[in-house]
Amino acid sequence: MLLASCIAYALILHAQAKLINGKVTDQQGQPVPFATIRVKNSKQGVSADADGNFSIRTSPAETLVVSGANITEKEVAVGDSTYLNIQVAHTTSNLNEVVVTALGIRRSRNSLPYAAQQISGDEINKVPTVNAIDNLSGKVAGLEITSSNTMGGSTNAILRGMKSLTQTNQALFIVDGVPYDNTNQSTYGYDLGNAAADINPDDIATISVLKGAAASALYGSRASNGVILITTKKGSNRKAMSITASFGVTAGSFDKSTLPTYQTQYGEGYGSIGGNDNNGNNPNPFFYYQPIPSSGGQPVPIVVTNIDAATGPAYDPAMKVYNWDAFSPTNPNYGKATPWQPAAHHDPTDFFVTPVITSESVIAEGGGEQGTFKLGYTRNDDKGMMPNSSIFKNMVDLDATYNLTDRLTAEGSLDYVNENAINRNLYQYTGTTNPMTDFRQWWPTNVDLQELKHDYFNSLTNATWNWQDNGSYQTNALGNIGKPAYHNNPYFQQYQNFESDGRDRYLGYAKLNYKVSGFLNVMGRVSKDYYDQQTELRTNVGSVELPFYSRFNQSYDETNYDLLINFDKNLNTDFNLKALLGGNVRQDNIQDITAATNGGLIIPGLWSLSNTVQAINAPAEQVLRKEVDGIFAGATLAFREMLTLDATIRRDKSSTLPAANNTYYYPSVSANFIFSKLVTPTWLSYGKVWANYAEVGGDAPYYSVRNTYTLNTPLNGEPVMAYSTVNNNANLLPEKNNTYEAGLEMAFLHNRIGFNADYYHSRQIDQIMPISVSTSSGYFTYYVNGGTVQNQGVELNVNITPVKTNAFSWTLTLNWSMNRNKILFLYGNQPSFVLPGGTLQNSIQIVAEAGKPYGIIRGTDYVYKNGQRVVDSTGHYEISSNRESDIGNINPNWIGGVNNSLTYKNLTLSFLIDMKQGGQLYSLDMDYGSSSGLYPRTAGFNDKGKPVRAPLSQGGGIILNAVTADGKPNTTRIDESDILAGDYSFSSAYGEADKEFIYDASYIKLREAALTYSVPAKAFGAGQFIKGLDVSVSGRNLWIIHKNLPYADPEQGQASGNVSIGFQNGAYPTVRTFATTLKFRF
Amino acid sequence: MLGMLFSACTKKITDLNYDPKNPVTGLASAVFLQGEKNLSDAYTSTSVASAPFRVLAQSWTENTYVYEAQYNFAAYQAPDGWWNNLYVGVLRNLHQAKILFPQQVIGDSVGLRNDLIITDILEVYAFNLLTATYGNVPYSQAETDSVPYPKYDDSKTIYADLILRLDSCIAGLNLSGTAMGAADQIYGGDPGEWKKFAATLELKIAMQLADAEPSVSAPAALNAVSAGVFQSNSDNALFHYDAASSGNSNPIWQALVQSGRHDFVPADLLVNVMDSLNDPRLPLYFTNFPIGSSTYSGGIPGGGNGYGAYSDFSAQLQTPAYPGDILDYAQTEFLLAEAVERGIAVGGTAADHYDSAITASIEFWGGSAADAATYLAQPTVNYATADHGNWREKIGYQQWIAFYNGNWDAWTIIRRLGFPDINQINPPIAAQGNLPLRLTYPVNEQNSNAVNWAAASALLPGGQDVVSANLFWEQ
């Protein structure tokens, strides 16, 4: 009713008079938004919209006065025209940029009563990227970007710390007003990245980051993690069509500091295991000693290939032994003994290929008085570092607007993305299939990668460095090749067991905008984010594991219906009122189906579900449906562009909550005061303070109010049904987030130095979560309203322009933020809770613990006395009996970025230093790699200058730096010579605690550097076909200036998600990328 | 535009929150079968993350990754896996079946009663595994929807209640009535067989108490025998795995064959003991090593071993449809032999029961009566002359051999009778202490059920939740 009467009121007003339309532009013809247009000597006035358009009722005799925050005031006589194009001049201040805020409303930054930071598309694309989100790293205070730095890999985008214990903490993405799904698509340990990677970086005009609840409250519950608001490029109504084309090539090289260094003293084996081979006459039990076909029945020394560790015999080039290659039928060394020494090509870079990305993009735009259009096409060819891995991406963006009448504008947009990938990177611990975990955890240096490559391509079999058993030594021949004990040949893995996936995505909207009068506007929009994707996994016959083929198909469909009524009027010369009333209906429908072969493949290499040894199980199906109906209202009252008061309220009704509790309201109030309007000492250019309080309500995950049964595969023809292991809850209440924040923004010395700082405090309370309970209840989890998580922090931006002359300028931007996070309460008396995904390999847990920060790493720790580790009588460390000691904290102390930009005439050099201080991670790579004796820390020479792994009798062994139980220095030397004897002391599998492998995750990186040259327009001459050319050379991840983690980049995690940082397994090396881009304007 | 918005709203949006793919009500017999399958899976499993008992008992041992063989459970957390499999996988489904049967078995009160009793018998079986593994465990408050953090009950009290429940199950089964039929993949719903199962289970539980609570043990054993325990291998409680789908196949096949992994070898202790006794089950249990020879070789517990360097498990054990054996006649006769030795008047002589047990085991594994007779005729095996001195040792060793696939029972017979005394004769390389007498409580209990866990830990001998704390019946 309210909506209807608003419209009626507006229509009556409109019926009374004729309007003058117009547009405010600057000297370059670019629209100037939000200027105030008053009729001189009257109270009547209107505001221009974001595109500079305005309509005002007046007569030809009047004069209009145009003023605004960052323009010089101008008077224009009305005269007889009905359309006025008013050109104004900008003042010098750069603080008055226009920021896109919630619901696409553009506001001058002057008037914002909350924390928001805007980045231009040019800033994002300074270094070319296929994932725009990665390029936000270090550019926004309070935004923690963790990118996996692999082909198509995941990116975490967390604003102001982790809030939800069990649901996503990723910021919400909105593209041109349409929510854009950013679900992490990773599956079965393959990193398929986040869906926001579909956003075409070339199409981005601006990115606004709305950090706090007050800024984002109108978006509803999904916005409680903050919003990243993307505005794409639109056509302009310049009459001439313009075409921009750009071409880029990016090539990568590997940062050696993020790759392992191996010990090269000892090769493959497991101590004296050869002594167990039932041959009583073994001269060196570190080898097997058995006959092989070519040895005439005589036992010969054979490398212990059915072990994947490097705890075997010391290298001795004078000794000839039968290495793994002696049993690989197509290898030149087949049947031959070779010197026992490290292989020539055992470094992972011998396996990697050079990553190359090529991109081509064309954008055509044009328009006239009645409308505009833009059509863009971008293609990326991304070849990854792993052999046989690639992603091809095609993106088409079409936008058009048309003025149906003076008042009614139609607008439509369709973005299409098609993506096909092969061999995404594995990130989970699999033990068998992931080459990167092999290289870091199970990789004796007697294995030559080029030989493995040669043998794979010559035999097309799983010719392996870890033959299963002694039997294979006798029988391996082409056509009868044995199986690996643990690890596939990495080339067999990449070429025969390849993953592939594809996605078609459509994002589109249709929008009608009706300008009821100069101060009342009604917008209606239907939008859809839809994608279809499939992922196929393959394991061919001959692999370590049971061969299989599986296929996953999913469709994602989110539809939003929006109605937004905007009111904007100068009540008198002092007061302006903006108000909005809106409604949103959001409908989700996600469907997926997964099917797999059963019991093996009949025909090798045929990737079909019908190629199954046993009848396939019923495909697993999922249908997730949800609707949220929201109504919201907001008002902004401004006094002389000095004081602004904002208030909003939203009501949501969600289908996922029980009917009795499914409607909830949440308000926000904000105030903004530009004090420099009152006091203006000469040194102060600008000053404002703001503060706000906001609540955001949240609903429940799908299907969490009632228990269901699962139908499993019938057994001997009998149906089998399992009861829910989650106890759902029919009495769930909405959850809530309460946030308050305050900020100060100042500029000095004619805006040459400026800063803006804020403090925030947020509490996520009554979280709807599946709390892990005692499983003696029969359930793993109960759905409850539990969990209170508090985040508070400080964010700071500083802008300095140390030099500014006509020819040369240097600007420096600094972003810095710290967040302090604390779990205040879980549920009942429960002291801690393993976060979803927090149960990790080697029994490492990442938990929420009441009274501590979100994300405590748990594992085994040492026993300490006076701060020193204690050893037992054998000289080994004592390990605390608490298997789940707190050993680390994943949260950084602070993050920051420093961006420098130096411009000389048409040449610009910029570079970004990106920093993270604090936070810890557990490295499974270092732990498992130590247990298999890969790393130098497990070998080398001891205090006596003797090899660490020599027997005590030969002066070997080590004395751990520790004390005995009575506090005296440890003097007991450990014999490290034979891992099988049980004295070996490296790794948590042997003598060390998990704590040993906790590392500081801090880093300082030279993240980006770019040199851009704009060829002056006059170089092409007037009227030439080419109107402009930008040439740039840039690089990303160029230098890790500082880190404390050996052999890896601390940023590498486990795809994306709440616990994806804090645990490192099979970390991919950092790729330094170098790009060249040409950008033509026609 | 306004109309568009309102018409877009779904009228009754809460209807969207019904999962269209998973039903809110289950089929009672299908839920029962899930519980029964999960029990057989849990008991048969080779996983060191839930059932490391074969390794503890040195029936099997591990290759390369030898944590559990050295009594280190930190890496794979078997205490959590075993507890979860029983409380969530088994007991929750059996509990739900008990709720659903009365709603769905209409007009057949006798059948309904039998259904509920059979379900109850399996619950007793599962609770016995729990309390005999950990000690005090949640019992009276377990499996209720409203208690997320159940208190722990005294183990002795649980034992007494389990015996009571079995007595009433035995009395309540109606042999002329029907039961759930083929949904029971052990006995096809035969109430007569379930009565024998209940009695045999009661005998087994009674004998667990023989040292600590003779006054409870003896009458329960007598009750069991008078109710009628297993009489032959045809009474064995064998769960029928289904080769047609890998998820419904025997967990041993899944772990040894399907996975492609080779984490286990036969343990030297079992191979060597059987070898020294010329046991006819050797070729039924193991393959020869070296390949092509007629000898057998087992891996060293706690040593790195290496697949292919020792005998492998026999082919029959590695087939997808190999049945899950959760209680059998051989065990029954061993229990009866022990009862006789303890002076409980169950009838027969210890030697006869011992002979019947060994014969049943050999025949079950595929040997002949003649093989058994030859074996028993050896002085080293014959009950009267066996090397091993007292009855505990004789019965202990032979029962342990028969429990090659007995998993939890193989470990428990050592804990109960003390033989073979692994700590003396074959301690694992780099073992962390002696053979565990119990499993610690799951880490998850410490995290979530902290108050009750602390109280239960304090009641353990020594007041610490450690594997060396002996349970009340372990003397």
Coordinates of C-alpha atoms in Angstrom, one line a residue, chain A residues 844 857-858 887-889 920-923 993-1000 1045 1062:
Chain A
I844 CA 45.8 -32.4 12.7
I857 CA 45.7 -25.7 15.1
R858 CA 45.8 -28.8 17.2
I887 CA 50.1 -25.7 18.6
G888 CA 49.2 -22.8 16.4
N889 CA 46.8 -20.0 15.4
Q920 CA 50.8 -19.9 11.6
L921 CA 50.5 -23.1 9.5
Y922 CA 51.2 -26.7 9.9
S923 CA 53.2 -28.2 7.0
A993 CA 55.8 -33.6 17.7
D994 CA 53.4 -32.0 15.2
K995 CA 54.5 -28.8 16.8
E996 CA 57.9 -29.1 15.0
F997 CA 56.1 -28.4 11.7
I998 CA 54.2 -25.3 12.7
Y999 CA 55.6 -22.3 10.8
D1000 CA 55.1 -18.6 10.9
L1045 CA 58.5 -21.2 5.8
G1062 CA 46.7 -23.1 8.3

